[in-house]
PDB file of C-alpha atoms in Angstrom:
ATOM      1  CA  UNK A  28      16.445 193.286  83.616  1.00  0.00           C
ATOM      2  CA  UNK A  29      13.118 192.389  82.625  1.00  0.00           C
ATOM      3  CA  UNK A  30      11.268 189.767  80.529  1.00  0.00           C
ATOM      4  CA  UNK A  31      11.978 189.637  76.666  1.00  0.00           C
ATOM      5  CA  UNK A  32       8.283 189.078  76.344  1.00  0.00           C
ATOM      6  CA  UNK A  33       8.197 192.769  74.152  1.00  0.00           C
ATOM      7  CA  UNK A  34      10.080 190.422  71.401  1.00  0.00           C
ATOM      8  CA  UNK A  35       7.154 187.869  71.163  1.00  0.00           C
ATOM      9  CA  UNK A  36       5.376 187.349  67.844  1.00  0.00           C
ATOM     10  CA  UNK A  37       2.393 189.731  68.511  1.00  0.00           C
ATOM     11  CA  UNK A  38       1.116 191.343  65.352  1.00  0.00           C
ATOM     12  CA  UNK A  39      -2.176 193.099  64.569  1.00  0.00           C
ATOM     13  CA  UNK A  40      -5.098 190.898  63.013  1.00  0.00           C
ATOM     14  CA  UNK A  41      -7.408 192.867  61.497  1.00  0.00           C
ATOM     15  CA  UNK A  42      -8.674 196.996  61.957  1.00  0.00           C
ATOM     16  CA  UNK A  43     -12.495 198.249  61.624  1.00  0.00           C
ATOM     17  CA  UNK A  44     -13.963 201.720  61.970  1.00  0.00           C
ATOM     18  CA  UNK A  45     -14.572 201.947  65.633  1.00  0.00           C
ATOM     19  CA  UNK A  46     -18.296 203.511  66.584  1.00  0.00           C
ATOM     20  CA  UNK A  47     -17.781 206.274  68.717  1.00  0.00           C
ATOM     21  CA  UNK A  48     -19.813 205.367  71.531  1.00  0.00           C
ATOM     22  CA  UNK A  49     -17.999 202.278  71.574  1.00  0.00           C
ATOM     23  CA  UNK A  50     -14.763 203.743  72.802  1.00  0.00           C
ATOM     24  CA  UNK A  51     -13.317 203.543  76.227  1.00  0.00           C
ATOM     25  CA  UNK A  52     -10.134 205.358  75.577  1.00  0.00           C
ATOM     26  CA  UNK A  53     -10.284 208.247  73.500  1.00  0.00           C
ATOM     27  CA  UNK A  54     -12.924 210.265  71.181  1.00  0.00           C
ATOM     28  CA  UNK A  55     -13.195 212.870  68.138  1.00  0.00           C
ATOM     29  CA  UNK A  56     -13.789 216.003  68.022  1.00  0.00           C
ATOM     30  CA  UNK A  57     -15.454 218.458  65.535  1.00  0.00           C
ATOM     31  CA  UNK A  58     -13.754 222.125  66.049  1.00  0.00           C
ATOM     32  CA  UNK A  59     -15.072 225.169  64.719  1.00  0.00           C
ATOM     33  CA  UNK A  60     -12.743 228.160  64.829  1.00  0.00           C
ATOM     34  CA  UNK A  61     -12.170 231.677  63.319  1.00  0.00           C
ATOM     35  CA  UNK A  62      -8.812 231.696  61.020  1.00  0.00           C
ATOM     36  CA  UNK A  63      -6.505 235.049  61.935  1.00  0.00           C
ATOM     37  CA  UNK A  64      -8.442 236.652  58.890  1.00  0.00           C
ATOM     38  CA  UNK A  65     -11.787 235.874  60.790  1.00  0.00           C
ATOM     39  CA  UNK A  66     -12.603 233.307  58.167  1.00  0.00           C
ATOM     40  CA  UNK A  67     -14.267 230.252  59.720  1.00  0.00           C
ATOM     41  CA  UNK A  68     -12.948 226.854  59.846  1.00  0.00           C
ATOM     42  CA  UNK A  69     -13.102 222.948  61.161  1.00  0.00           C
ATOM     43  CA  UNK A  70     -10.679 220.378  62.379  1.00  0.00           C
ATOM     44  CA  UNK A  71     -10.312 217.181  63.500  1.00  0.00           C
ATOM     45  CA  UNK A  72      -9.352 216.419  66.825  1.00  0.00           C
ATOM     46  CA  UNK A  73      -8.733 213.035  69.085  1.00  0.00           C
ATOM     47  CA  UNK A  74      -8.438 213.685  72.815  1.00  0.00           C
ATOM     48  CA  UNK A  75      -8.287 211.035  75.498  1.00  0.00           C
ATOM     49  CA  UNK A  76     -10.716 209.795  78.025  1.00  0.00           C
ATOM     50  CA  UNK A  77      -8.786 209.021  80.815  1.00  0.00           C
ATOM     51  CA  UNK A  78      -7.644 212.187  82.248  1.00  0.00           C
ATOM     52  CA  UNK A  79      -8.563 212.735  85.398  1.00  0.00           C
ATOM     53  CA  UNK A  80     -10.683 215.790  86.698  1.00  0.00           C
ATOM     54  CA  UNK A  81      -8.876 219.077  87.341  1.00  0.00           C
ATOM     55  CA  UNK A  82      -5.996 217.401  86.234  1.00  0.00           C
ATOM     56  CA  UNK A  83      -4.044 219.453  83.413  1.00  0.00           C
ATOM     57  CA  UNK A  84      -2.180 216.586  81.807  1.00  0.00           C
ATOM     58  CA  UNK A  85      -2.907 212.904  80.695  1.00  0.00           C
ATOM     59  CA  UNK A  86       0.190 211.349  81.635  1.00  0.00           C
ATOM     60  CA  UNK A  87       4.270 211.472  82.436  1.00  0.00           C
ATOM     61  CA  UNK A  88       6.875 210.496  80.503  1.00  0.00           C
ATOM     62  CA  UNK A  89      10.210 209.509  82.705  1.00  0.00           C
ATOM     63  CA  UNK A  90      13.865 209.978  81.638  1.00  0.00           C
ATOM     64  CA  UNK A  91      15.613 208.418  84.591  1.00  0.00           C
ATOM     65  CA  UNK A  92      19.416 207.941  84.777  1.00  0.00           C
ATOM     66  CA  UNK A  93      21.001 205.081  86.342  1.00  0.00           C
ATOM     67  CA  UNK A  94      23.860 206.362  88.961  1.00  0.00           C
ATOM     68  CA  UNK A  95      26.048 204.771  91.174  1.00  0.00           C
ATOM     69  CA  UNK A  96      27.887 206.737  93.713  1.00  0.00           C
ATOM     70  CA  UNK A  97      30.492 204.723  94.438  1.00  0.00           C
ATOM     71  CA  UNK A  98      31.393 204.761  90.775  1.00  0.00           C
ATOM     72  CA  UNK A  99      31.353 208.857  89.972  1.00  0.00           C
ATOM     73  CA  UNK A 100      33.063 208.443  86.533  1.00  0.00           C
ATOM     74  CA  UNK A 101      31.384 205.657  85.078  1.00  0.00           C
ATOM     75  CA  UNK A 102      29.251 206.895  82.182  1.00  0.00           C
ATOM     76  CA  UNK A 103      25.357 207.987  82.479  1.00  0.00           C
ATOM     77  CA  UNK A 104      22.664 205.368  81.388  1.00  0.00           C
ATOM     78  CA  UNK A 105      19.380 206.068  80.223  1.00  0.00           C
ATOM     79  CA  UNK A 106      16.453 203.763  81.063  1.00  0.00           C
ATOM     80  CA  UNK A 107      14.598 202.791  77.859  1.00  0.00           C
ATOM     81  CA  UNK A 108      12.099 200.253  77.341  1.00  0.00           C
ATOM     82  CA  UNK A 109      10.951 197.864  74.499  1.00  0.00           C
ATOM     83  CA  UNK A 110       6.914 197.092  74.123  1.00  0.00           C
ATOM     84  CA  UNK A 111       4.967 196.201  71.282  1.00  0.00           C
ATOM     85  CA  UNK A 112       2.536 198.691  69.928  1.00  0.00           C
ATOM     86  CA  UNK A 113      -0.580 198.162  67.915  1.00  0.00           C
ATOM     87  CA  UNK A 114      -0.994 201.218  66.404  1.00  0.00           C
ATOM     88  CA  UNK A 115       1.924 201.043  64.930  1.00  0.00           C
ATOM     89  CA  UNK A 116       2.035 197.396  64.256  1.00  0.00           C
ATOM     90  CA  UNK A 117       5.742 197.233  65.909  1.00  0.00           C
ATOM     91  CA  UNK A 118       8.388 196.906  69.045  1.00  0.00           C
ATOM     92  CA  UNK A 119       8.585 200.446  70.233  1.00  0.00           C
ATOM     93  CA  UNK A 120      11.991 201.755  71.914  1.00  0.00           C
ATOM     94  CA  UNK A 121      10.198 204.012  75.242  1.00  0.00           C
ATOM     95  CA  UNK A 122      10.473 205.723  78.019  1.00  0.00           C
ATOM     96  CA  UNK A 123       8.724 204.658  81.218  1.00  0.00           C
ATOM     97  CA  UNK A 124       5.680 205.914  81.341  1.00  0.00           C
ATOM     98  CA  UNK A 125       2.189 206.438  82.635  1.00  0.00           C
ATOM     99  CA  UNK A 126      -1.399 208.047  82.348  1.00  0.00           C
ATOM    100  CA  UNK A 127      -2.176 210.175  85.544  1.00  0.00           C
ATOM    101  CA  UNK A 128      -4.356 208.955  88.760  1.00  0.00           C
ATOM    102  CA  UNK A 129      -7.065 211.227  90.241  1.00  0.00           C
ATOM    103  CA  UNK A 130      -5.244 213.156  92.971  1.00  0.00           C
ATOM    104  CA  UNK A 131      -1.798 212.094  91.951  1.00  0.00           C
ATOM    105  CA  UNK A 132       1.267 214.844  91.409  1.00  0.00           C
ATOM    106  CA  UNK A 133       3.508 214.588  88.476  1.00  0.00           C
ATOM    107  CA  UNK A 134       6.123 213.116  90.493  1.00  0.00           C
ATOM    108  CA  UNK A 135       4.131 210.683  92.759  1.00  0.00           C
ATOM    109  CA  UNK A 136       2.789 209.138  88.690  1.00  0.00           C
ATOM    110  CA  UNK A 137       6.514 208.681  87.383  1.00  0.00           C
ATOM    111  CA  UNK A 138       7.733 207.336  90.955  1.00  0.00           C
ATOM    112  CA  UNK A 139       4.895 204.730  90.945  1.00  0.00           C
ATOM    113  CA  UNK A 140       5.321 204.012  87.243  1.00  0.00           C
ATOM    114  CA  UNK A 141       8.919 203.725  86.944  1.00  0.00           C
ATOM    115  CA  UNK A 142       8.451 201.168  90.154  1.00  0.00           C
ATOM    116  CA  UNK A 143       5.369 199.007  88.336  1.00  0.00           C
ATOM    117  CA  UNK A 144       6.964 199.292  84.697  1.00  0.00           C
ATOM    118  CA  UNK A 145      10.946 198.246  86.220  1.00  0.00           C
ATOM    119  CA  UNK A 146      10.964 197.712  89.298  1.00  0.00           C
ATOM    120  CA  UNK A 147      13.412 200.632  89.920  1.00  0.00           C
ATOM    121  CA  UNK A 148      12.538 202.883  92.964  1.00  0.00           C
ATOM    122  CA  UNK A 149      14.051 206.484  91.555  1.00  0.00           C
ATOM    123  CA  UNK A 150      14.155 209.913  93.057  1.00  0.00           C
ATOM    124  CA  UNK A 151      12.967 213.076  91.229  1.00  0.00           C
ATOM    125  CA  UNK A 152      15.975 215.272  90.652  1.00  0.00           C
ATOM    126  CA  UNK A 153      16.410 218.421  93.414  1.00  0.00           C
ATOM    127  CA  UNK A 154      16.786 220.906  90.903  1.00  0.00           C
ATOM    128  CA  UNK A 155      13.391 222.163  90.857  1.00  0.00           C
ATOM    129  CA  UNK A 156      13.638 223.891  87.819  1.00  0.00           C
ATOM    130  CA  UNK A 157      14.609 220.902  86.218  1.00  0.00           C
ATOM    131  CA  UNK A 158      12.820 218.366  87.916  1.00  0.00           C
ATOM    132  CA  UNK A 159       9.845 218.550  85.857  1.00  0.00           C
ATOM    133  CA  UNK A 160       8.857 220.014  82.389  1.00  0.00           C
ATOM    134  CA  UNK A 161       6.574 222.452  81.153  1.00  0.00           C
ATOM    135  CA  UNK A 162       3.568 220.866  80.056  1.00  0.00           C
ATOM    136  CA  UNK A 163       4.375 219.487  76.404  1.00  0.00           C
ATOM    137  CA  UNK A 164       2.284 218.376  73.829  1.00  0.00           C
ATOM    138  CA  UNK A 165       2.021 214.951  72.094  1.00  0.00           C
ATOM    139  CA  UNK A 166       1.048 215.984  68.514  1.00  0.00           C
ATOM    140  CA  UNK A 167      -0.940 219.369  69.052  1.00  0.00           C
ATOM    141  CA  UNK A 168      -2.015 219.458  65.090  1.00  0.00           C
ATOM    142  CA  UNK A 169      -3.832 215.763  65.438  1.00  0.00           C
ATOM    143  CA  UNK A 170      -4.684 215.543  69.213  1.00  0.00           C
ATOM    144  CA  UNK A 171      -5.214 217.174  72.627  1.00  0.00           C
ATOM    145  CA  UNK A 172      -3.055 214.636  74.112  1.00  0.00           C
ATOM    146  CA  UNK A 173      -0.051 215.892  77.083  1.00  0.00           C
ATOM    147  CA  UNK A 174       2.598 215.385  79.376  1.00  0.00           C
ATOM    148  CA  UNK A 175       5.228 216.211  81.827  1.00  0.00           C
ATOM    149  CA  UNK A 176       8.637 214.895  81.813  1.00  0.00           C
ATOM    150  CA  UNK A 177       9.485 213.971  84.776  1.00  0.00           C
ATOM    151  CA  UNK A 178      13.655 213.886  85.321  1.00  0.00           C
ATOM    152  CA  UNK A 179      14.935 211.495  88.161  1.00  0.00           C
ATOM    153  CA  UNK A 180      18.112 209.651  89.172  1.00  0.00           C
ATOM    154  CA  UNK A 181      18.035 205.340  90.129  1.00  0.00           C
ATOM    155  CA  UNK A 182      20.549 204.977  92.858  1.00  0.00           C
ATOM    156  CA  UNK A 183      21.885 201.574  91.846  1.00  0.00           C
ATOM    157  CA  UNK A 184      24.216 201.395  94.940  1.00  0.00           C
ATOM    158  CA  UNK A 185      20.658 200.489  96.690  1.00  0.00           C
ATOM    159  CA  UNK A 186      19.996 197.147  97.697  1.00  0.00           C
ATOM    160  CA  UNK A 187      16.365 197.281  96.146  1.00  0.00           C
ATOM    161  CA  UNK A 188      17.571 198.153  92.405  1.00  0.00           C
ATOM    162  CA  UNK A 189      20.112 195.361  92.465  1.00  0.00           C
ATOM    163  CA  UNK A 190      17.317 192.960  91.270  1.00  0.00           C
ATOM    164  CA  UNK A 191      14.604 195.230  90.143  1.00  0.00           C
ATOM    165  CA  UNK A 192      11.016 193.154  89.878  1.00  0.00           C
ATOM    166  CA  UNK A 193       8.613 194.946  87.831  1.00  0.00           C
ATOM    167  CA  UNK A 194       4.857 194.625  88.382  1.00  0.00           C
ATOM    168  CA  UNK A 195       3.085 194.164  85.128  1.00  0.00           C
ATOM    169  CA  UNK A 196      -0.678 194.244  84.233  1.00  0.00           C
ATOM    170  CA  UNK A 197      -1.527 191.167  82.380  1.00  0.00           C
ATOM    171  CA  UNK A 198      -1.762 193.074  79.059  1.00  0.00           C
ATOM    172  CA  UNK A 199       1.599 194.410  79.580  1.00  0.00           C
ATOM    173  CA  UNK A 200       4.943 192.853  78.284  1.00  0.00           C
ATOM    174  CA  UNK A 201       7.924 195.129  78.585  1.00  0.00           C
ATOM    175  CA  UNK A 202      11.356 194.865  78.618  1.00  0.00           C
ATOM    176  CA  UNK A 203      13.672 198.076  80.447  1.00  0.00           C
ATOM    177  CA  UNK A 204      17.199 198.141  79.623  1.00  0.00           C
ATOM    178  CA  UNK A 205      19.334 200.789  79.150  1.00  0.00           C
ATOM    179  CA  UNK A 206      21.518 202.532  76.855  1.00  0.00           C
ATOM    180  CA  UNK A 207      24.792 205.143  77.484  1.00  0.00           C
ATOM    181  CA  UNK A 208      22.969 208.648  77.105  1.00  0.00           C
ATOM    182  CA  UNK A 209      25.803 210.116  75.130  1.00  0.00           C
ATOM    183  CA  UNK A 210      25.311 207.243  72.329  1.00  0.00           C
ATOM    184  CA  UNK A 211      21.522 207.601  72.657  1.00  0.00           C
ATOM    185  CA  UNK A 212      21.793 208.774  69.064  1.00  0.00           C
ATOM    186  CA  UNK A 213      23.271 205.933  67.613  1.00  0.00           C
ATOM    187  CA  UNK A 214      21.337 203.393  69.340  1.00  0.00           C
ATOM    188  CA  UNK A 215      17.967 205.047  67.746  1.00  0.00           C
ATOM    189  CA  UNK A 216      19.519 204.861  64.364  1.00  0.00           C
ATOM    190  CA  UNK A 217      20.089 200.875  65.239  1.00  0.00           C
ATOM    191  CA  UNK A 218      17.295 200.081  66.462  1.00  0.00           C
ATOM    192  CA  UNK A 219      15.762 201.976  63.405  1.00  0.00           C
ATOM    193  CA  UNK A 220      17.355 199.228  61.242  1.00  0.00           C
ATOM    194  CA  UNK A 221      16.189 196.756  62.898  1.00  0.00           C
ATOM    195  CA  UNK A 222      12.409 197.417  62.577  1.00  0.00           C
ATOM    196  CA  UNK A 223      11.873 199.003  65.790  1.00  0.00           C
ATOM    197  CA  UNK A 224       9.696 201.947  66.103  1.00  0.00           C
ATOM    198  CA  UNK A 225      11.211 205.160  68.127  1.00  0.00           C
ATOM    199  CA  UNK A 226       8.793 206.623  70.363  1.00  0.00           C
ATOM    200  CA  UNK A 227       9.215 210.847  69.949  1.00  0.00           C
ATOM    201  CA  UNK A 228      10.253 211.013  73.658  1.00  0.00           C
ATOM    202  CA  UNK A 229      13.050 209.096  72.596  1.00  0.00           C
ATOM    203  CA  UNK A 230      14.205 210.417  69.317  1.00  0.00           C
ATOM    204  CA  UNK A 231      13.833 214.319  70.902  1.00  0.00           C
ATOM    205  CA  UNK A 232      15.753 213.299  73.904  1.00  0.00           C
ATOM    206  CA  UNK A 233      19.107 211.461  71.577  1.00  0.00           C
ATOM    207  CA  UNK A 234      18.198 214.396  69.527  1.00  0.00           C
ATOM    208  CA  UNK A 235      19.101 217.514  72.113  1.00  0.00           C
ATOM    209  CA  UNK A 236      21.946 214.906  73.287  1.00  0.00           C
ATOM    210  CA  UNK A 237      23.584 214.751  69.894  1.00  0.00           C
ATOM    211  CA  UNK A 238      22.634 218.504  69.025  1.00  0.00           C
ATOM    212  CA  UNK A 239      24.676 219.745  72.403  1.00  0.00           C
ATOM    213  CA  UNK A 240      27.557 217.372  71.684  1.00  0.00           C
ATOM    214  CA  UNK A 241      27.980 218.646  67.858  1.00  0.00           C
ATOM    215  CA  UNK A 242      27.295 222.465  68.996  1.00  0.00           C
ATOM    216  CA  UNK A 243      29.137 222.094  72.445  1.00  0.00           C
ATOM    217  CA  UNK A 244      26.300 223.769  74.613  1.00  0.00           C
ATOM    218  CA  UNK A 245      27.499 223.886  77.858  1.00  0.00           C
ATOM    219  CA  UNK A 246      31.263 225.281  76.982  1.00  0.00           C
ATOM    220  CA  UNK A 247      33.036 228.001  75.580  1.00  0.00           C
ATOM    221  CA  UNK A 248      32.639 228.175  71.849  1.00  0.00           C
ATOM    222  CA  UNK A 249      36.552 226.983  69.750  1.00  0.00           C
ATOM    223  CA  UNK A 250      37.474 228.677  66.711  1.00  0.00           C
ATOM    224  CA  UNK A 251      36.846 225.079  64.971  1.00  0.00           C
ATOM    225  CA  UNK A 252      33.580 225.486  65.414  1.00  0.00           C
ATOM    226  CA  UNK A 253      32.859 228.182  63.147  1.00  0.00           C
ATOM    227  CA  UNK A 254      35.284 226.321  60.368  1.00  0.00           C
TER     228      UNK A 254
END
């Protein structure tokens, strides 16, 4: 679907403390606050530079399911995505996904990145209460980092998803592909073995997938279950 280039032989060099005033991307913090015993205290915080103003998250994340109408029973596939990471010095298995643009929705981010990052075009489920998710948190305890999810359907009975092209920044090399959503679990432990690196969107998403399947949310609890 896309180019394998996420599989090349990048690898980190070398890492150096990185002056403060130096960075374009994110900066630290110093916090002073009272503990619930009104003792006082400091932490540590990282928070990005690029969110726009008035803005009230830094990016989306995009869980998009591949559909074809003219096949109702086939099973649902998520669209995942494989791209080298620095930080973490390996291929990570992603979501789309995107930092915001001054004056840009939720939705209108994840429609434009899902189109850049795959070439899909996608459509924002109806369901408004499930369209998009409460604001969620990256990793509160380290940074002020956020996001929405942003839950849409890719009609693949549309001429202009039969070939998706993406449209890559120069820095970018990603390759989307897609995996059956009810064996989402699985394929993390897989890839896991193979030295990729699960982004948390990922993981949390296989995650409530497996948990509903083993707990049967969604139907009416069986004596078995409680055996």
């Amino acid at each position: 679907m896309a180019s394998n280039k996420s599989q090349n032989k990048s690898k980190v060099l070398k890492t150096e403390p990185l002056d403060q005033k130096d960075a374009k991307w994110v900066t630290l913090s110093k916090i002073t606050y009272s503990d619930p015993e009104g003792v006082e205290r400091t932490w540590e915080s990282a928070e990005r530079l690029t969110r726009p103003k008035g803005c009230d998250i830094d990016a989306v994340g995009i869980a998009a399911i591949l559909q074809d109408p003219s096949k109702p029973y086939d099973e649902p596939r998520i669209v995942l995505q494989k791209q080298w990471r620095a930080p973490v010095n390996a291929v990570c298995i992603e979501v789309p996904a995107g930092l915001m643009d001054a004056g840009e929705s939720a939705e209108e981010c994840a429609l434009r990145e899902l189109k850049e990052e795959t070439g899909y075009i996608g459509e924002v489920v109806k369901d408004r209460d499930f369209a998009v998710s409460p604001v969620m948190f990256s990793d509160p305890g380290f940074c002020t980092t956020n996001l929405r999810m942003i839950h849409m359907t890719i009609d693949m009975s549309l001429p202009a998803n039969k070939n998706p092209t993406p449209h890559l920044e120069p820095s970018e090399f990603i390759e989307t592909f897609s995996v059956q959503l009810r064996h989402l679990w699985d394929a993390c432990r897989k890839f896991e073995e193979t030295g990729h690196a699960i982004d948390a969107r990922v993981g949390t998403i296989a995650e409530g997938v497996e948990m509903a399947k083993r707990w049967g949310v969604g139907r009416a609890p069986r004596k078995e279950d409680y055996e």
